[in-house]
PDB file of C-alpha atoms in Angstrom:
ATOM      1  CA  MET D  25     -50.235  56.063 -14.455  1.00  0.00           C
ATOM      2  CA  LEU D  26     -49.532  52.629 -15.922  1.00  0.00           C
ATOM      3  CA  LYS D  27     -48.007  49.713 -14.071  1.00  0.00           C
ATOM      4  CA  THR D  28     -45.676  47.575 -16.195  1.00  0.00           C
ATOM      5  CA  PHE D  29     -43.152  44.767 -15.986  1.00  0.00           C
ATOM      6  CA  SER D  30     -41.019  43.114 -18.659  1.00  0.00           C
ATOM      7  CA  ILE D  31     -38.804  40.033 -18.801  1.00  0.00           C
ATOM      8  CA  THR D  32     -36.840  38.168 -21.466  1.00  0.00           C
ATOM      9  CA  ASP D  33     -35.314  34.703 -21.159  1.00  0.00           C
ATOM     10  CA  VAL D  34     -33.088  32.672 -23.493  1.00  0.00           C
ATOM     11  CA  GLY D  35     -35.142  29.490 -22.922  1.00  0.00           C
ATOM     12  CA  LYS D  36     -33.814  25.936 -22.636  1.00  0.00           C
ATOM     13  CA  LYS D  37     -32.639  25.171 -26.188  1.00  0.00           C
ATOM     14  CA  ARG D  38     -31.103  28.345 -27.644  1.00  0.00           C
ATOM     15  CA  LYS D  39     -27.618  29.674 -26.894  1.00  0.00           C
ATOM     16  CA  LEU D  40     -28.468  33.230 -27.961  1.00  0.00           C
ATOM     17  CA  ASN D  41     -31.392  35.481 -27.076  1.00  0.00           C
ATOM     18  CA  GLN D  42     -32.633  37.093 -30.305  1.00  0.00           C
ATOM     19  CA  ASP D  43     -35.613  38.772 -28.623  1.00  0.00           C
ATOM     20  CA  PHE D  44     -35.494  42.448 -27.689  1.00  0.00           C
ATOM     21  CA  VAL D  45     -37.984  44.329 -25.495  1.00  0.00           C
ATOM     22  CA  TYR D  46     -38.465  48.022 -24.758  1.00  0.00           C
ATOM     23  CA  THR D  47     -40.746  49.728 -22.257  1.00  0.00           C
ATOM     24  CA  SER D  48     -41.283  53.386 -21.450  1.00  0.00           C
ATOM     25  CA  GLU D  49     -44.049  54.484 -19.112  1.00  0.00           C
ATOM     26  CA  GLN D  50     -42.955  58.070 -19.867  1.00  0.00           C
ATOM     27  CA  PRO D  51     -43.722  59.968 -23.099  1.00  0.00           C
ATOM     28  CA  VAL D  52     -41.645  59.230 -26.205  1.00  0.00           C
ATOM     29  CA  GLY D  53     -42.103  62.103 -28.636  1.00  0.00           C
ATOM     30  CA  SER D  54     -45.836  62.686 -28.999  1.00  0.00           C
ATOM     31  CA  LEU D  55     -46.747  59.262 -27.639  1.00  0.00           C
ATOM     32  CA  PRO D  56     -47.666  59.107 -23.921  1.00  0.00           C
ATOM     33  CA  ASN D  57     -45.784  55.796 -23.510  1.00  0.00           C
ATOM     34  CA  LEU D  58     -44.310  53.088 -25.717  1.00  0.00           C
ATOM     35  CA  PHE D  59     -43.892  49.306 -25.502  1.00  0.00           C
ATOM     36  CA  ILE D  60     -42.175  47.099 -28.097  1.00  0.00           C
ATOM     37  CA  VAL D  61     -41.421  43.379 -28.462  1.00  0.00           C
ATOM     38  CA  ALA D  62     -39.242  42.074 -31.314  1.00  0.00           C
ATOM     39  CA  ASP D  63     -38.194  38.504 -32.180  1.00  0.00           C
ATOM     40  CA  GLY D  64     -35.186  38.434 -34.493  1.00  0.00           C
ATOM     41  CA  MET D  65     -34.258  35.806 -37.052  1.00  0.00           C
ATOM     42  CA  GLY D  66     -31.088  35.102 -39.024  1.00  0.00           C
ATOM     43  CA  GLY D  67     -27.855  33.160 -38.692  1.00  0.00           C
ATOM     44  CA  HIS D  68     -24.792  34.064 -36.605  1.00  0.00           C
ATOM     45  CA  ASN D  69     -25.696  37.186 -34.608  1.00  0.00           C
ATOM     46  CA  ALA D  70     -27.975  38.610 -37.296  1.00  0.00           C
ATOM     47  CA  GLY D  71     -31.261  37.905 -35.485  1.00  0.00           C
ATOM     48  CA  ASP D  72     -30.346  39.677 -32.266  1.00  0.00           C
ATOM     49  CA  TYR D  73     -28.830  42.536 -34.304  1.00  0.00           C
ATOM     50  CA  ALA D  74     -32.063  42.880 -36.323  1.00  0.00           C
ATOM     51  CA  SER D  75     -34.335  42.969 -33.272  1.00  0.00           C
ATOM     52  CA  LYS D  76     -32.117  45.400 -31.333  1.00  0.00           C
ATOM     53  CA  VAL D  77     -31.583  47.819 -34.240  1.00  0.00           C
ATOM     54  CA  THR D  78     -35.281  47.685 -35.170  1.00  0.00           C
ATOM     55  CA  VAL D  79     -36.425  48.568 -31.653  1.00  0.00           C
ATOM     56  CA  GLU D  80     -33.797  51.303 -31.243  1.00  0.00           C
ATOM     57  CA  THR D  81     -34.756  52.801 -34.618  1.00  0.00           C
ATOM     58  CA  ILE D  82     -38.472  52.786 -33.791  1.00  0.00           C
ATOM     59  CA  VAL D  83     -37.829  54.520 -30.460  1.00  0.00           C
ATOM     60  CA  GLU D  84     -35.609  57.142 -32.123  1.00  0.00           C
ATOM     61  CA  LYS D  85     -38.046  57.832 -34.971  1.00  0.00           C
ATOM     62  CA  VAL D  86     -41.059  58.018 -32.628  1.00  0.00           C
ATOM     63  CA  GLY D  87     -39.136  60.474 -30.481  1.00  0.00           C
ATOM     64  CA  ASN D  88     -38.351  62.711 -33.463  1.00  0.00           C
ATOM     65  CA  SER D  89     -41.634  62.366 -35.369  1.00  0.00           C
ATOM     66  CA  ALA D  90     -43.457  65.533 -36.419  1.00  0.00           C
ATOM     67  CA  GLU D  91     -46.708  63.554 -36.684  1.00  0.00           C
ATOM     68  CA  THR D  92     -49.320  63.765 -33.930  1.00  0.00           C
ATOM     69  CA  GLU D  93     -51.609  60.834 -34.802  1.00  0.00           C
ATOM     70  CA  ARG D  94     -50.586  57.570 -33.138  1.00  0.00           C
ATOM     71  CA  THR D  95     -50.814  55.226 -36.110  1.00  0.00           C
ATOM     72  CA  ARG D  96     -48.924  57.667 -38.366  1.00  0.00           C
ATOM     73  CA  ILE D  97     -46.151  57.996 -35.781  1.00  0.00           C
ATOM     74  CA  LEU D  98     -45.780  54.210 -35.439  1.00  0.00           C
ATOM     75  CA  GLU D  99     -46.143  53.580 -39.184  1.00  0.00           C
ATOM     76  CA  GLY D 100     -43.349  56.018 -40.017  1.00  0.00           C
ATOM     77  CA  ALA D 101     -41.044  54.598 -37.355  1.00  0.00           C
ATOM     78  CA  ILE D 102     -41.602  50.967 -38.368  1.00  0.00           C
ATOM     79  CA  GLN D 103     -41.130  51.745 -42.057  1.00  0.00           C
ATOM     80  CA  ALA D 104     -37.856  53.514 -41.221  1.00  0.00           C
ATOM     81  CA  ALA D 105     -36.685  50.472 -39.275  1.00  0.00           C
ATOM     82  CA  ASN D 106     -37.544  48.204 -42.211  1.00  0.00           C
ATOM     83  CA  ALA D 107     -35.565  50.376 -44.626  1.00  0.00           C
ATOM     84  CA  LEU D 108     -32.548  50.402 -42.295  1.00  0.00           C
ATOM     85  CA  ILE D 109     -32.567  46.625 -41.761  1.00  0.00           C
ATOM     86  CA  ARG D 110     -32.817  46.109 -45.538  1.00  0.00           C
ATOM     87  CA  ALA D 111     -29.869  48.443 -46.105  1.00  0.00           C
ATOM     88  CA  LYS D 112     -27.706  46.866 -43.372  1.00  0.00           C
ATOM     89  CA  ALA D 113     -28.379  43.360 -44.725  1.00  0.00           C
ATOM     90  CA  LYS D 114     -27.022  44.402 -48.122  1.00  0.00           C
ATOM     91  CA  GLU D 115     -23.803  45.755 -46.573  1.00  0.00           C
ATOM     92  CA  SER D 116     -22.679  42.535 -44.865  1.00  0.00           C
ATOM     93  CA  ALA D 117     -22.835  38.861 -45.823  1.00  0.00           C
ATOM     94  CA  ASP D 118     -23.180  37.992 -42.117  1.00  0.00           C
ATOM     95  CA  LEU D 119     -26.385  40.022 -41.930  1.00  0.00           C
ATOM     96  CA  GLU D 120     -27.931  38.807 -45.193  1.00  0.00           C
ATOM     97  CA  GLY D 121     -31.463  37.490 -44.771  1.00  0.00           C
ATOM     98  CA  MET D 122     -31.928  38.880 -41.260  1.00  0.00           C
ATOM     99  CA  GLY D 123     -35.310  40.069 -40.078  1.00  0.00           C
ATOM    100  CA  THR D 124     -37.494  40.485 -37.044  1.00  0.00           C
ATOM    101  CA  THR D 125     -41.080  40.533 -35.908  1.00  0.00           C
ATOM    102  CA  VAL D 126     -42.314  43.610 -34.086  1.00  0.00           C
ATOM    103  CA  VAL D 127     -45.367  44.419 -32.013  1.00  0.00           C
ATOM    104  CA  ALA D 128     -45.602  47.943 -30.618  1.00  0.00           C
ATOM    105  CA  ALA D 129     -48.246  49.542 -28.426  1.00  0.00           C
ATOM    106  CA  THR D 130     -49.112  52.839 -26.809  1.00  0.00           C
ATOM    107  CA  CYS D 131     -51.880  53.483 -24.309  1.00  0.00           C
ATOM    108  CA  HIS D 132     -53.789  56.731 -23.762  1.00  0.00           C
ATOM    109  CA  GLY D 133     -56.443  56.490 -21.079  1.00  0.00           C
ATOM    110  CA  ASN D 134     -58.624  53.523 -21.999  1.00  0.00           C
ATOM    111  CA  SER D 135     -57.561  53.538 -25.683  1.00  0.00           C
ATOM    112  CA  LEU D 136     -54.812  51.167 -26.802  1.00  0.00           C
ATOM    113  CA  CYS D 137     -53.124  51.523 -30.211  1.00  0.00           C
ATOM    114  CA  VAL D 138     -51.239  48.470 -31.512  1.00  0.00           C
ATOM    115  CA  ALA D 139     -48.954  47.977 -34.520  1.00  0.00           C
ATOM    116  CA  ASN D 140     -47.901  44.493 -35.649  1.00  0.00           C
ATOM    117  CA  VAL D 141     -45.633  42.762 -38.153  1.00  0.00           C
ATOM    118  CA  GLY D 142     -44.969  39.010 -37.789  1.00  0.00           C
ATOM    119  CA  ASP D 143     -46.113  36.488 -35.202  1.00  0.00           C
ATOM    120  CA  SER D 144     -45.274  38.108 -31.883  1.00  0.00           C
ATOM    121  CA  ARG D 145     -48.558  38.864 -30.144  1.00  0.00           C
ATOM    122  CA  LEU D 146     -50.552  41.290 -28.050  1.00  0.00           C
ATOM    123  CA  TYR D 147     -53.389  40.024 -25.866  1.00  0.00           C
ATOM    124  CA  VAL D 148     -55.926  41.705 -23.620  1.00  0.00           C
ATOM    125  CA  ALA D 149     -56.853  39.488 -20.665  1.00  0.00           C
ATOM    126  CA  ASN D 150     -59.104  39.725 -17.631  1.00  0.00           C
ATOM    127  CA  HIS D 151     -60.664  37.297 -15.166  1.00  0.00           C
ATOM    128  CA  LYS D 152     -63.254  36.139 -17.726  1.00  0.00           C
ATOM    129  CA  GLU D 153     -61.346  35.876 -21.023  1.00  0.00           C
ATOM    130  CA  ILE D 154     -58.160  36.356 -23.007  1.00  0.00           C
ATOM    131  CA  ARG D 155     -58.313  37.925 -26.477  1.00  0.00           C
ATOM    132  CA  GLN D 156     -55.541  37.895 -29.044  1.00  0.00           C
ATOM    133  CA  ILE D 157     -55.660  41.361 -30.613  1.00  0.00           C
ATOM    134  CA  THR D 158     -52.910  40.940 -33.222  1.00  0.00           C
ATOM    135  CA  LYS D 159     -53.164  38.513 -36.132  1.00  0.00           C
ATOM    136  CA  ASP D 160     -50.172  36.258 -36.754  1.00  0.00           C
ATOM    137  CA  HIS D 161     -48.428  36.776 -40.073  1.00  0.00           C
ATOM    138  CA  SER D 162     -47.429  33.134 -40.423  1.00  0.00           C
ATOM    139  CA  TRP D 163     -48.068  30.385 -42.929  1.00  0.00           C
ATOM    140  CA  VAL D 164     -50.035  28.208 -40.498  1.00  0.00           C
ATOM    141  CA  ALA D 165     -52.119  31.174 -39.293  1.00  0.00           C
ATOM    142  CA  GLU D 166     -53.031  31.966 -42.907  1.00  0.00           C
ATOM    143  CA  MET D 167     -54.059  28.327 -43.390  1.00  0.00           C
ATOM    144  CA  VAL D 168     -56.239  28.420 -40.264  1.00  0.00           C
ATOM    145  CA  ARG D 169     -57.912  31.665 -41.387  1.00  0.00           C
ATOM    146  CA  ARG D 170     -58.695  30.097 -44.789  1.00  0.00           C
ATOM    147  CA  GLY D 171     -60.122  26.979 -43.168  1.00  0.00           C
ATOM    148  CA  GLY D 172     -57.375  24.718 -44.525  1.00  0.00           C
ATOM    149  CA  MET D 173     -56.023  23.754 -41.109  1.00  0.00           C
ATOM    150  CA  GLY D 174     -57.344  23.417 -37.568  1.00  0.00           C
ATOM    151  CA  LYS D 175     -55.867  25.399 -34.662  1.00  0.00           C
ATOM    152  CA  GLU D 176     -54.609  22.242 -32.958  1.00  0.00           C
ATOM    153  CA  GLU D 177     -52.882  20.992 -36.106  1.00  0.00           C
ATOM    154  CA  ALA D 178     -51.342  24.448 -36.635  1.00  0.00           C
ATOM    155  CA  ARG D 179     -49.956  24.431 -33.113  1.00  0.00           C
ATOM    156  CA  TYR D 180     -47.762  21.389 -33.791  1.00  0.00           C
ATOM    157  CA  HIS D 181     -47.200  21.783 -37.529  1.00  0.00           C
ATOM    158  CA  PRO D 182     -43.500  21.497 -38.530  1.00  0.00           C
ATOM    159  CA  ASP D 183     -43.806  24.703 -40.592  1.00  0.00           C
ATOM    160  CA  ARG D 184     -45.375  26.779 -37.807  1.00  0.00           C
ATOM    161  CA  ASN D 185     -42.273  29.009 -37.594  1.00  0.00           C
ATOM    162  CA  ILE D 186     -42.538  30.194 -41.212  1.00  0.00           C
ATOM    163  CA  ILE D 187     -43.654  33.812 -41.055  1.00  0.00           C
ATOM    164  CA  THR D 188     -45.148  35.635 -44.011  1.00  0.00           C
ATOM    165  CA  ARG D 189     -44.349  39.199 -42.964  1.00  0.00           C
ATOM    166  CA  ALA D 190     -41.291  40.586 -41.143  1.00  0.00           C
ATOM    167  CA  ILE D 191     -39.161  43.689 -40.741  1.00  0.00           C
ATOM    168  CA  GLY D 192     -36.351  43.320 -43.290  1.00  0.00           C
ATOM    169  CA  ALA D 193     -38.066  40.767 -45.534  1.00  0.00           C
ATOM    170  CA  ASP D 194     -39.185  43.109 -48.331  1.00  0.00           C
ATOM    171  CA  ASP D 195     -38.800  46.723 -49.430  1.00  0.00           C
ATOM    172  CA  GLU D 196     -42.591  47.077 -49.291  1.00  0.00           C
ATOM    173  CA  LEU D 197     -43.908  46.457 -45.768  1.00  0.00           C
ATOM    174  CA  LYS D 198     -47.534  46.307 -44.648  1.00  0.00           C
ATOM    175  CA  VAL D 199     -48.111  47.061 -40.961  1.00  0.00           C
ATOM    176  CA  ASP D 200     -51.338  45.987 -39.233  1.00  0.00           C
ATOM    177  CA  PHE D 201     -52.949  48.415 -36.784  1.00  0.00           C
ATOM    178  CA  PHE D 202     -55.534  47.754 -34.084  1.00  0.00           C
ATOM    179  CA  THR D 203     -57.347  50.068 -31.675  1.00  0.00           C
ATOM    180  CA  VAL D 204     -58.763  48.560 -28.482  1.00  0.00           C
ATOM    181  CA  GLN D 205     -61.039  50.147 -25.883  1.00  0.00           C
ATOM    182  CA  LEU D 206     -59.891  48.861 -22.499  1.00  0.00           C
ATOM    183  CA  LYS D 207     -62.181  48.097 -19.584  1.00  0.00           C
ATOM    184  CA  GLU D 208     -61.577  47.999 -15.854  1.00  0.00           C
ATOM    185  CA  GLY D 209     -59.662  44.834 -14.952  1.00  0.00           C
ATOM    186  CA  ASP D 210     -58.023  44.428 -18.369  1.00  0.00           C
ATOM    187  CA  LEU D 211     -54.342  43.478 -18.491  1.00  0.00           C
ATOM    188  CA  ILE D 212     -52.220  43.829 -21.638  1.00  0.00           C
ATOM    189  CA  LEU D 213     -49.774  41.046 -22.519  1.00  0.00           C
ATOM    190  CA  MET D 214     -47.166  41.417 -25.274  1.00  0.00           C
ATOM    191  CA  CYS D 215     -45.008  38.368 -26.017  1.00  0.00           C
ATOM    192  CA  THR D 216     -42.906  36.417 -28.505  1.00  0.00           C
ATOM    193  CA  ASP D 217     -43.824  32.974 -29.828  1.00  0.00           C
ATOM    194  CA  GLY D 218     -41.442  31.373 -27.330  1.00  0.00           C
ATOM    195  CA  LEU D 219     -44.357  31.775 -24.923  1.00  0.00           C
ATOM    196  CA  THR D 220     -47.331  31.081 -27.184  1.00  0.00           C
ATOM    197  CA  ASN D 221     -45.830  27.990 -28.841  1.00  0.00           C
ATOM    198  CA  MET D 222     -45.439  26.444 -25.384  1.00  0.00           C
ATOM    199  CA  LEU D 223     -48.701  27.492 -23.695  1.00  0.00           C
ATOM    200  CA  GLU D 224     -52.343  27.574 -24.742  1.00  0.00           C
ATOM    201  CA  ASP D 225     -54.166  30.905 -24.431  1.00  0.00           C
ATOM    202  CA  GLU D 226     -56.323  29.606 -21.592  1.00  0.00           C
ATOM    203  CA  GLU D 227     -53.241  28.427 -19.689  1.00  0.00           C
ATOM    204  CA  ILE D 228     -51.802  31.926 -20.050  1.00  0.00           C
ATOM    205  CA  ARG D 229     -55.025  33.439 -18.705  1.00  0.00           C
ATOM    206  CA  MET D 230     -55.039  31.121 -15.693  1.00  0.00           C
ATOM    207  CA  ILE D 231     -51.419  32.008 -14.839  1.00  0.00           C
ATOM    208  CA  LEU D 232     -52.204  35.718 -15.140  1.00  0.00           C
ATOM    209  CA  ASN D 233     -55.232  35.342 -12.859  1.00  0.00           C
ATOM    210  CA  GLY D 234     -53.490  33.091 -10.341  1.00  0.00           C
ATOM    211  CA  ALA D 235     -50.314  35.072  -9.695  1.00  0.00           C
ATOM    212  CA  ARG D 236     -50.274  37.836  -7.096  1.00  0.00           C
ATOM    213  CA  ASP D 237     -48.570  40.743  -8.857  1.00  0.00           C
ATOM    214  CA  MET D 238     -47.058  41.812 -12.182  1.00  0.00           C
ATOM    215  CA  VAL D 239     -43.607  40.405 -11.443  1.00  0.00           C
ATOM    216  CA  GLU D 240     -44.948  37.024 -10.376  1.00  0.00           C
ATOM    217  CA  LYS D 241     -47.310  36.863 -13.372  1.00  0.00           C
ATOM    218  CA  ALA D 242     -44.473  37.482 -15.853  1.00  0.00           C
ATOM    219  CA  GLU D 243     -42.017  35.152 -14.128  1.00  0.00           C
ATOM    220  CA  GLU D 244     -44.574  32.342 -13.902  1.00  0.00           C
ATOM    221  CA  LEU D 245     -45.341  32.647 -17.617  1.00  0.00           C
ATOM    222  CA  VAL D 246     -41.627  32.282 -18.441  1.00  0.00           C
ATOM    223  CA  ASN D 247     -41.218  29.403 -15.977  1.00  0.00           C
ATOM    224  CA  ALA D 248     -44.222  27.572 -17.435  1.00  0.00           C
ATOM    225  CA  ALA D 249     -42.892  27.932 -20.999  1.00  0.00           C
ATOM    226  CA  ASN D 250     -39.502  26.609 -19.893  1.00  0.00           C
ATOM    227  CA  GLU D 251     -41.102  23.687 -18.055  1.00  0.00           C
ATOM    228  CA  ARG D 252     -42.813  22.724 -21.334  1.00  0.00           C
ATOM    229  CA  GLY D 253     -39.447  22.580 -23.056  1.00  0.00           C
ATOM    230  CA  GLY D 254     -38.438  26.208 -23.584  1.00  0.00           C
ATOM    231  CA  ARG D 255     -37.714  25.622 -27.275  1.00  0.00           C
ATOM    232  CA  ASP D 256     -37.247  29.327 -28.038  1.00  0.00           C
ATOM    233  CA  ASN D 257     -36.454  32.647 -26.398  1.00  0.00           C
ATOM    234  CA  ILE D 258     -39.331  33.880 -24.230  1.00  0.00           C
ATOM    235  CA  SER D 259     -40.202  37.572 -23.834  1.00  0.00           C
ATOM    236  CA  VAL D 260     -43.119  39.117 -21.946  1.00  0.00           C
ATOM    237  CA  ILE D 261     -44.321  42.666 -21.332  1.00  0.00           C
ATOM    238  CA  LEU D 262     -47.269  43.117 -18.965  1.00  0.00           C
ATOM    239  CA  ILE D 263     -49.132  46.435 -18.817  1.00  0.00           C
ATOM    240  CA  ASP D 264     -51.823  47.284 -16.282  1.00  0.00           C
ATOM    241  CA  PRO D 265     -53.514  50.390 -17.745  1.00  0.00           C
ATOM    242  CA  LEU D 266     -55.307  51.086 -14.449  1.00  0.00           C
ATOM    243  CA  VAL D 267     -58.457  52.074 -16.341  1.00  0.00           C
TER     244      VAL D 267
END
């Protein structure tokens, strides 16, 4: 049985929380469990609408999927969410241009399956290291991968919020998938960039190792991001797979 905890916070600068999180330790359709983080974008209320509808659609489609393979189940659900967000954006001027990141995960024993679109992240951390499993779909991340920009420069670059892939951005959507073999002592962290733009990976690892339990770990991550300025909404899901 997994142990999990999730939290979302508006931060210090935003009036509206456009993040949306979902956790189910129980089976959803053929998946043994399901965890999703989404970070919406768009004017008015479009960003929070996009993230909420995307997550709700993924959960519904996973629950009704006839597929049995994890990546096929998640792929179909995410593609359905993309098509719906595209259609809704065309129906209303207020929703035009809306989109959202999404990172979704399901855990079976010591095997973790991850799906990702955008720059929300999934990490696996333990007492020795923290590893970012997902790859950011952002302009600065692409520049870093090509060697055109250093990680430190990317962290403070004025265009760091430009993402290159999102739910709702295009009719054709590419979803990245990752499979991770978990070891004893591993902890899974899913989060929006409201956390990772405020804290270095090593700072995140130290908070995770220093706090006593799941609730304290998550709350201290949010508090630390807010103490740094809290420039964006902050969402965290922690999963202890108890491998």
